Coordinates of C-alpha atoms in Angstrom, one line a residue:
Chain A
X1 CA -11.6 89.0 0.6
X2 CA -15.2 88.2 -0.2
X3 CA -17.5 88.8 3.0
X4 CA -20.3 86.0 2.0
X5 CA -20.4 83.4 4.5
X6 CA -21.5 81.1 1.6
X7 CA -18.8 81.9 -0.8
X8 CA -15.9 81.8 1.4
X9 CA -16.8 78.1 2.4
X10 CA -14.2 76.0 0.9
X11 CA -15.7 74.2 -2.1
X12 CA -15.8 70.6 -0.6
X13 CA -18.1 71.8 2.4
X14 CA -20.4 73.4 -0.7
X15 CA -20.3 70.1 -2.6
X16 CA -21.2 68.4 0.9
X17 CA -23.9 70.8 0.9
X18 CA -25.6 70.0 -2.2
X19 CA -25.5 66.5 -1.8
X20 CA -26.8 66.5 1.6
X21 CA -29.7 68.7 0.0
X22 CA -30.4 65.8 -2.5
X23 CA -30.2 63.7 -0.2
X24 CA -32.6 64.7 2.1
X25 CA -35.4 65.5 -0.3
X26 CA -35.1 61.6 -0.9
X27 CA -35.3 60.9 2.7
X28 CA -38.2 63.0 3.6
X29 CA -41.7 61.8 2.5
X30 CA -43.6 64.0 0.1
X31 CA -43.4 66.0 -2.7
X32 CA -43.6 69.5 -0.8
X33 CA -40.1 69.6 0.5
X34 CA -38.5 68.9 -2.3
X35 CA -40.3 71.2 -4.7
X36 CA -39.1 74.1 -1.6
X37 CA -35.2 72.6 -2.3
X38 CA -35.6 75.4 -5.2
X39 CA -36.3 78.2 -2.7
X40 CA -34.0 77.0 0.0
X41 CA -31.3 76.9 -2.5
X42 CA -32.5 80.3 -4.1
X43 CA -32.0 82.3 -0.4
X44 CA -28.5 80.8 -0.6
X45 CA -27.8 82.0 -4.4
X46 CA -28.9 85.4 -3.4
X47 CA -26.7 86.1 -0.7
X48 CA -24.3 85.3 -3.2
X49 CA -25.9 87.5 -5.5
X50 CA -26.2 85.1 -8.4
X51 CA -30.4 84.6 -8.2
X52 CA -30.6 85.5 -11.8
X53 CA -28.3 83.6 -13.4
X54 CA -29.5 80.7 -11.0
X55 CA -33.0 81.3 -12.1
X56 CA -32.4 81.6 -15.7
X57 CA -30.5 78.3 -15.6
X58 CA -33.0 76.2 -13.6
X59 CA -35.9 77.5 -15.5
X60 CA -34.5 76.4 -18.8
X61 CA -33.3 73.3 -18.0
X62 CA -36.5 72.4 -16.4
X63 CA -39.8 74.0 -18.0
X64 CA -39.8 72.1 -21.1
X65 CA -39.1 68.4 -19.4
X66 CA -41.7 69.3 -17.4
X67 CA -44.5 70.2 -19.8
X68 CA -43.5 66.9 -21.6
X69 CA -43.3 64.8 -18.1
X70 CA -47.3 66.1 -17.4
X71 CA -48.5 65.3 -20.5
X72 CA -47.3 61.9 -21.0
X73 CA -47.9 61.1 -17.2
X74 CA -51.6 62.5 -17.3
X75 CA -53.1 62.2 -20.3
X76 CA -50.7 59.6 -22.5
X77 CA -50.7 56.7 -19.9
X78 CA -54.6 56.0 -19.3
X79 CA -54.6 53.7 -16.3
X80 CA -56.5 54.4 -13.0
X81 CA -59.8 56.8 -12.1
X82 CA -60.4 59.8 -14.6
X83 CA -59.3 63.2 -12.6
X84 CA -61.4 65.4 -14.9
X85 CA -62.0 66.1 -18.8
X86 CA -60.9 69.2 -20.9
X87 CA -62.7 68.9 -23.9
X88 CA -62.1 65.2 -25.6
X89 CA -58.7 65.2 -23.5
X90 CA -59.0 62.8 -20.4
X91 CA -56.7 63.6 -17.6
X92 CA -55.9 60.8 -14.9
X93 CA -55.4 61.3 -11.3
X94 CA -52.6 58.7 -10.5
X95 CA -50.4 60.1 -13.5
X96 CA -50.3 63.3 -12.5
X97 CA -49.5 62.4 -9.1
X98 CA -46.5 60.6 -10.3
X99 CA -45.6 63.5 -12.4
X100 CA -45.8 65.6 -9.4
X101 CA -43.4 63.0 -7.6
X102 CA -41.0 62.8 -10.2
X103 CA -40.5 66.4 -10.9
X104 CA -40.4 67.4 -7.7
X105 CA -37.2 64.9 -7.0
X106 CA -35.6 66.1 -10.1
X107 CA -36.3 70.1 -9.0
X108 CA -34.4 68.8 -5.8
X109 CA -31.8 67.2 -7.8
X110 CA -31.6 70.2 -10.8
X111 CA -31.6 73.3 -8.7
X112 CA -28.7 71.6 -5.7
X113 CA -26.5 71.1 -8.5
X114 CA -27.1 74.3 -10.3
X115 CA -26.9 76.2 -6.8
X116 CA -23.1 74.1 -6.7
X117 CA -22.5 75.8 -10.2
X118 CA -23.4 79.4 -9.2
X119 CA -21.6 79.8 -6.1
X120 CA -18.5 77.6 -6.5
X121 CA -15.7 78.9 -9.3
X122 CA -14.7 75.9 -11.2
X123 CA -11.1 76.3 -10.8
X124 CA -11.6 76.6 -6.5
X125 CA -13.2 73.2 -7.1
X126 CA -10.1 71.7 -9.1
X127 CA -7.6 73.3 -6.7
X128 CA -9.8 71.5 -3.5
X129 CA -9.8 68.2 -5.4
X130 CA -6.4 68.3 -5.8
X131 CA -6.0 69.1 -2.0
X132 CA -7.7 66.4 -1.0
X133 CA -5.9 63.9 -3.0
X134 CA -6.9 63.9 -6.6
X135 CA -3.9 63.1 -9.8
X136 CA -2.6 66.4 -10.7
X137 CA -2.6 65.3 -14.3
X138 CA -6.4 64.8 -13.6
X139 CA -7.0 68.3 -11.9
X140 CA -5.3 69.7 -14.9
X141 CA -7.1 67.9 -17.9
X142 CA -10.4 69.3 -16.5
X143 CA -9.4 72.4 -15.8
X144 CA -8.1 72.5 -19.4
X145 CA -11.5 71.3 -20.4
X146 CA -13.1 74.6 -19.3
X147 CA -10.6 76.4 -20.9
X148 CA -10.9 74.7 -24.5
X149 CA -14.1 74.5 -24.8
X150 CA -15.5 78.3 -25.0
X151 CA -12.0 78.8 -27.2
X152 CA -13.4 75.7 -29.7
X153 CA -17.2 77.5 -29.7
X154 CA -15.7 80.5 -30.7
X155 CA -13.4 78.2 -33.4
X156 CA -16.8 76.9 -34.8
X157 CA -18.3 80.7 -35.4
X158 CA -15.1 81.7 -37.2
X159 CA -14.8 78.5 -39.5
X160 CA -18.5 78.5 -40.1
X161 CA -18.0 82.4 -41.1
X162 CA -15.6 81.4 -43.5
X163 CA -17.5 78.6 -44.8
X164 CA -19.9 80.8 -45.8
X165 CA -18.1 83.3 -47.3
X166 CA -16.7 80.5 -49.2
X167 CA -20.5 79.9 -50.4
X168 CA -21.3 76.9 -48.3
X169 CA -25.7 77.2 -47.7
X170 CA -25.9 76.8 -43.6
X171 CA -29.4 78.4 -44.5
X172 CA -32.2 75.6 -46.4
X173 CA -33.9 72.5 -46.2
X174 CA -32.2 69.8 -44.1
X175 CA -30.3 68.3 -46.9
X176 CA -28.4 71.5 -47.7
X177 CA -27.8 72.2 -44.0
X178 CA -26.5 68.7 -43.1
X179 CA -24.2 69.3 -46.8
X180 CA -23.1 72.3 -44.6
X181 CA -22.3 70.1 -41.4
X182 CA -19.1 68.4 -43.1
X183 CA -16.9 71.6 -44.0
X184 CA -17.2 73.1 -40.9
X185 CA -17.0 70.0 -38.3
X186 CA -14.3 68.6 -39.8
X187 CA -11.4 71.6 -39.9
X188 CA -12.9 72.3 -36.5
X189 CA -11.8 69.1 -35.5
X190 CA -8.9 68.6 -37.0
X191 CA -7.2 71.8 -36.3
X192 CA -8.0 71.2 -32.5
X193 CA -6.5 68.0 -32.8
X194 CA -3.4 69.1 -34.1
X195 CA -3.1 71.6 -31.1
X196 CA -2.7 68.7 -28.7
X197 CA 0.9 67.7 -30.0
X198 CA 2.4 71.8 -29.5
X199 CA 0.3 71.2 -26.1
X200 CA 2.6 68.5 -25.1
X201 CA 5.3 69.6 -26.2
X202 CA 5.4 72.8 -24.4
X203 CA 4.3 71.3 -20.9
X204 CA 6.7 68.9 -21.3
X205 CA 9.3 72.0 -21.7
X206 CA 7.9 73.1 -18.6
X207 CA 8.1 70.0 -16.9
X208 CA 5.0 68.6 -16.5
X209 CA 5.6 65.0 -15.9
X210 CA 8.6 65.1 -14.0
X211 CA 6.4 64.3 -10.7
X212 CA 7.8 66.5 -8.2
X213 CA 5.4 68.5 -6.2
X214 CA 4.1 72.0 -7.8
X215 CA 3.9 75.2 -6.3
X216 CA 0.7 77.4 -7.2
X217 CA 0.2 80.8 -7.6
X218 CA -3.6 80.8 -7.1
X219 CA -4.6 79.2 -4.1
X220 CA -7.3 79.0 -1.5
X221 CA -7.9 77.9 2.1
X222 CA -10.5 76.9 4.2
X223 CA -12.4 79.5 6.6
X224 CA -13.1 78.6 10.9
X225 CA -16.4 78.1 10.4
X226 CA -15.8 75.2 7.6
X227 CA -15.7 72.3 10.3
X228 CA -18.9 73.6 12.3
X229 CA -20.7 73.9 8.9
X230 CA -19.8 70.2 7.8
X231 CA -20.9 68.9 11.3
X232 CA -23.9 71.1 10.9
X233 CA -25.1 69.2 7.7
X234 CA -24.1 66.0 9.3
X235 CA -26.2 66.4 12.2
X236 CA -29.2 67.4 9.3
X237 CA -29.1 64.9 7.3
X238 CA -28.9 61.8 10.2
X239 CA -32.1 64.1 11.9
X240 CA -34.1 63.5 8.8
X241 CA -33.6 60.1 8.9
X242 CA -34.3 59.2 12.3
X243 CA -37.3 61.6 11.9
X244 CA -38.5 59.6 9.0
X245 CA -37.9 56.2 10.8
X246 CA -39.6 57.3 14.1
X247 CA -42.7 58.2 12.3
X248 CA -42.2 55.5 9.8
X249 CA -43.9 57.0 6.8
Chain B
X1 CA -3.9 47.3 -14.2
X2 CA -0.8 48.2 -15.7
X3 CA -1.7 48.0 -19.3
X4 CA -5.2 50.5 -18.0
X5 CA -1.8 52.8 -16.5
X6 CA 0.3 52.5 -19.8
X7 CA -3.2 54.0 -21.9
X8 CA -2.5 56.7 -19.9
X9 CA 0.3 58.3 -22.0
X10 CA 0.9 62.6 -21.9
X11 CA -1.0 62.6 -25.8
X12 CA -3.7 60.5 -24.9
X13 CA -4.6 62.5 -21.7
X14 CA -4.4 65.7 -23.6
X15 CA -6.5 64.5 -26.2
X16 CA -9.8 64.1 -23.3
X17 CA -10.4 67.9 -23.1
X18 CA -10.5 68.3 -27.2
X19 CA -12.8 64.9 -27.1
X20 CA -15.0 66.9 -24.7
X21 CA -15.2 70.0 -26.7
X22 CA -15.8 68.1 -29.3
X23 CA -18.7 66.4 -28.3
X24 CA -20.0 70.3 -27.4
X25 CA -19.6 71.4 -30.4
X26 CA -21.2 68.7 -32.2
X27 CA -23.7 69.1 -30.3
X28 CA -23.9 72.8 -30.4
X29 CA -23.1 72.7 -34.4
X30 CA -26.2 70.5 -34.5
X31 CA -28.7 72.7 -33.0
X32 CA -27.2 75.5 -35.1
X33 CA -27.9 74.0 -38.4
X34 CA -31.4 72.5 -36.9
X35 CA -30.6 68.6 -38.0
X36 CA -32.5 66.4 -36.2
X37 CA -30.1 64.0 -34.3
X38 CA -27.4 64.7 -31.4
X39 CA -23.9 64.0 -32.4
X40 CA -23.1 64.8 -28.3
X41 CA -21.0 61.6 -28.8
X42 CA -18.6 61.8 -31.5
X43 CA -15.5 62.7 -29.4
X44 CA -16.1 60.0 -27.0
X45 CA -16.5 57.5 -29.6
X46 CA -13.4 59.2 -31.6
X47 CA -10.8 59.0 -28.5
X48 CA -12.4 55.7 -27.7
X49 CA -11.2 54.3 -31.2
X50 CA -8.1 55.7 -30.8
X51 CA -6.9 55.4 -27.3
X52 CA -8.9 53.0 -26.0
X53 CA -11.9 52.6 -23.7
X54 CA -10.3 53.8 -20.6
X55 CA -9.6 57.4 -22.1
X56 CA -12.6 57.4 -23.7
X57 CA -14.9 56.9 -20.2
X58 CA -12.7 59.8 -18.7
X59 CA -13.8 61.2 -21.7
X60 CA -17.3 60.2 -21.3
X61 CA -17.9 61.2 -17.3
X62 CA -15.8 64.9 -17.9
X63 CA -18.5 65.3 -21.1
X64 CA -21.6 64.9 -18.7
X65 CA -20.4 66.5 -16.1
X66 CA -19.6 70.1 -17.6
X67 CA -22.6 69.7 -19.8
X68 CA -23.8 69.0 -16.4
X69 CA -23.2 72.8 -15.1
X70 CA -25.6 74.2 -17.7
X71 CA -27.8 71.9 -17.5
X72 CA -27.9 69.0 -14.7
X73 CA -30.4 67.0 -16.3
X74 CA -27.4 65.5 -18.3
X75 CA -25.9 63.9 -15.4
X76 CA -28.0 61.1 -15.0
X77 CA -26.8 60.1 -18.4
X78 CA -23.3 59.2 -17.2
X79 CA -23.5 55.6 -17.5
X80 CA -25.0 55.5 -21.1
X81 CA -21.8 57.6 -22.2
X82 CA -19.5 55.3 -20.2
X83 CA -20.5 52.2 -21.3
X84 CA -20.6 53.6 -25.0
X85 CA -17.3 54.7 -24.8
X86 CA -16.0 51.3 -23.2
X87 CA -17.9 49.4 -26.0
X88 CA -16.4 51.7 -29.1
X89 CA -13.0 51.1 -27.0
X90 CA -13.2 47.1 -27.0
X91 CA -15.0 47.5 -30.6
X92 CA -11.2 48.8 -32.0
X93 CA -9.5 45.4 -31.3
X94 CA -11.3 44.2 -34.5
X95 CA -9.7 45.9 -37.3
X96 CA -12.2 48.9 -38.9
X97 CA -10.7 50.6 -42.0
X98 CA -13.4 51.4 -44.5
X99 CA -15.4 48.5 -44.4
X100 CA -19.3 49.5 -45.0
X101 CA -20.2 46.2 -43.0
X102 CA -18.0 46.9 -40.3
X103 CA -19.1 50.4 -40.0
X104 CA -22.7 49.2 -39.8
X105 CA -21.9 46.6 -37.0
X106 CA -20.6 48.6 -34.7
X107 CA -22.8 51.4 -35.1
X108 CA -25.2 48.6 -34.7
X109 CA -23.8 47.5 -31.5
X110 CA -23.5 50.8 -30.3
X111 CA -26.7 51.6 -29.9
X112 CA -27.6 48.6 -28.9
X113 CA -25.6 49.5 -25.7
X114 CA -26.9 53.0 -25.7
X115 CA -30.3 52.0 -25.3
X116 CA -30.1 48.9 -23.1
X117 CA -28.4 51.7 -20.5
X118 CA -30.5 54.8 -21.3
X119 CA -33.9 53.4 -21.2
X120 CA -33.8 52.7 -18.0
X121 CA -32.9 55.6 -17.1
X122 CA -35.7 57.6 -18.8
X123 CA -38.4 55.6 -17.8
X124 CA -37.1 55.5 -14.3
X125 CA -35.9 59.0 -13.3
X126 CA -37.8 61.5 -16.1
X127 CA -41.0 58.7 -16.3
X128 CA -40.2 57.9 -20.3
X129 CA -39.0 61.5 -21.7
X130 CA -36.2 64.0 -21.7
X131 CA -37.5 66.8 -23.7
X132 CA -35.6 66.7 -26.8
X133 CA -36.2 65.0 -30.7
X134 CA -36.6 61.4 -29.2
X135 CA -39.7 62.7 -26.6
X136 CA -42.0 63.5 -29.4
X137 CA -41.5 60.0 -31.0
X138 CA -42.1 58.4 -27.9
X139 CA -45.3 60.3 -27.0
X140 CA -46.4 59.1 -30.6
X141 CA -46.1 56.0 -29.7
X142 CA -48.0 56.1 -26.7
X143 CA -50.9 58.1 -28.1
X144 CA -50.8 55.2 -30.8
X145 CA -51.8 52.6 -27.7
X146 CA -48.2 51.4 -26.7
X147 CA -46.5 50.2 -23.3
X148 CA -44.4 53.0 -21.7
X149 CA -41.5 50.6 -21.9
X150 CA -42.1 49.6 -25.0
X151 CA -42.5 53.4 -26.4
X152 CA -39.2 54.8 -25.2
X153 CA -37.4 51.6 -26.3
X154 CA -38.5 51.7 -29.8
X155 CA -38.2 55.4 -30.3
X156 CA -35.3 55.2 -28.8
X157 CA -33.7 52.8 -31.6
X158 CA -35.2 55.0 -34.1
X159 CA -33.1 58.1 -33.3
X160 CA -30.0 56.2 -31.8
X161 CA -29.1 54.1 -34.9
X162 CA -29.4 57.1 -37.0
X163 CA -27.0 59.2 -34.7
X164 CA -24.6 56.2 -34.1
X165 CA -24.4 55.6 -37.7
X166 CA -23.4 59.2 -38.5
X167 CA -21.2 59.3 -35.5
X168 CA -19.2 56.4 -36.6
X169 CA -18.7 57.5 -40.4
X170 CA -17.4 61.1 -39.1
X171 CA -15.0 59.1 -36.9
X172 CA -13.6 56.9 -39.6
X173 CA -13.7 59.9 -42.0
X174 CA -11.5 61.9 -39.6
X175 CA -9.0 59.2 -38.6
X176 CA -8.7 58.1 -42.2
X177 CA -7.8 62.2 -42.9
X178 CA -5.4 62.1 -39.7
X179 CA -1.5 62.1 -40.5
X180 CA 0.2 58.6 -39.8
X181 CA 3.4 60.5 -37.8
X182 CA 0.2 61.4 -35.6
X183 CA -1.4 58.7 -35.3
X184 CA 1.3 55.9 -34.3
X185 CA 1.4 58.0 -31.0
X186 CA -1.4 56.4 -29.5
X187 CA -2.6 52.9 -28.4
X188 CA -4.9 52.0 -31.7
X189 CA -3.2 54.4 -33.8
X190 CA -1.8 51.8 -36.2
X191 CA -4.7 50.2 -36.7
X192 CA -6.1 53.4 -39.0
X193 CA -2.9 54.1 -40.9
X194 CA -3.7 53.4 -44.4
X195 CA -0.6 51.9 -46.2
X196 CA -1.4 52.7 -49.7
X197 CA -1.1 56.7 -48.9
X198 CA 2.5 56.9 -48.0

């Protein structure tokens, strides 16, 4: 059994934690707290032992975006006072402040969601949704999607290699590469569409549409402190709102 | 309401994961081959053409959520892909075939929908950029003295139209090469059956 307290939480509690963090980032004014969410999520992920993947993913999705946001907001949109000049480039203070505000909120959103997906196995999440009343067909579709995507990526590489062996160029100028797209993409799609028919027959043979309550081999359960954790989260977000209303910032 | 429920047949439901995978594979393949378009909605448009708008919308939402696992930035664009799926589904009511004018019109309509829904998201949520190829064109327009709204809208019209045109053509080609035995199992399948082939 897993010892870690965060990991053992029920998936919907983790989802609630994610949304509470995001909401608090929008309720609490200023950008410092929103950037701090990155650290808060980092600490939680650290206890689950996934810190490396988390940091890598957050940086991968944000770094290019932030560079471009600051360039566009600070340099290309010219309004307000000039903060300082770098050679012939003038940097605008208002634009930089707007960039900071934007990026802080995006950081909060992205790190909270990355944390959620790092500490929650998708299979557990889907099971918890199904227990909360989600249609079992819908739950199956989500699980199947997650299974099919890696399979499809593998098949892309196989088809690409076999078409290369038949003489299709994949590394040259743009027209040659565009021409290579069709002999790779079409076999991939047509073969995967054909598979759905077989899958439908297989599922029907196992009584997929029978509408009877299903039994489960793999199951998850709530832990004792789940309820406590949820109450704490609600109290936290209410406190944030009260704090903002009282000080009226 | 009843007709919506009828859309969700087992075959259509099982096509949803395939459509999501096609979206991901198209996007990945384009990146692999370094082509200047996205092709991240081929699956969505394809399934909307074949199985109707509601199935398409589910596939669109699922695609955004799954790509959100790797990069949560995509979660902001759920409305765009849902809008595209619904539009493509409703476009199907006018028979496509291999008519070039109809392909051009439908990709134009899809472009307009994509730009109208995604431009406000890009400007309000991300301040005008999302870190892909469109951003460099946006930056070019901004540097030439345009306002942020017109820069975002005009740059996304250029890239989206090329993208949607290729997407629609690919979808029509795929539908044309599927067997009629298979096509007939879907809601709008019979519209694509090539009668001269049999």
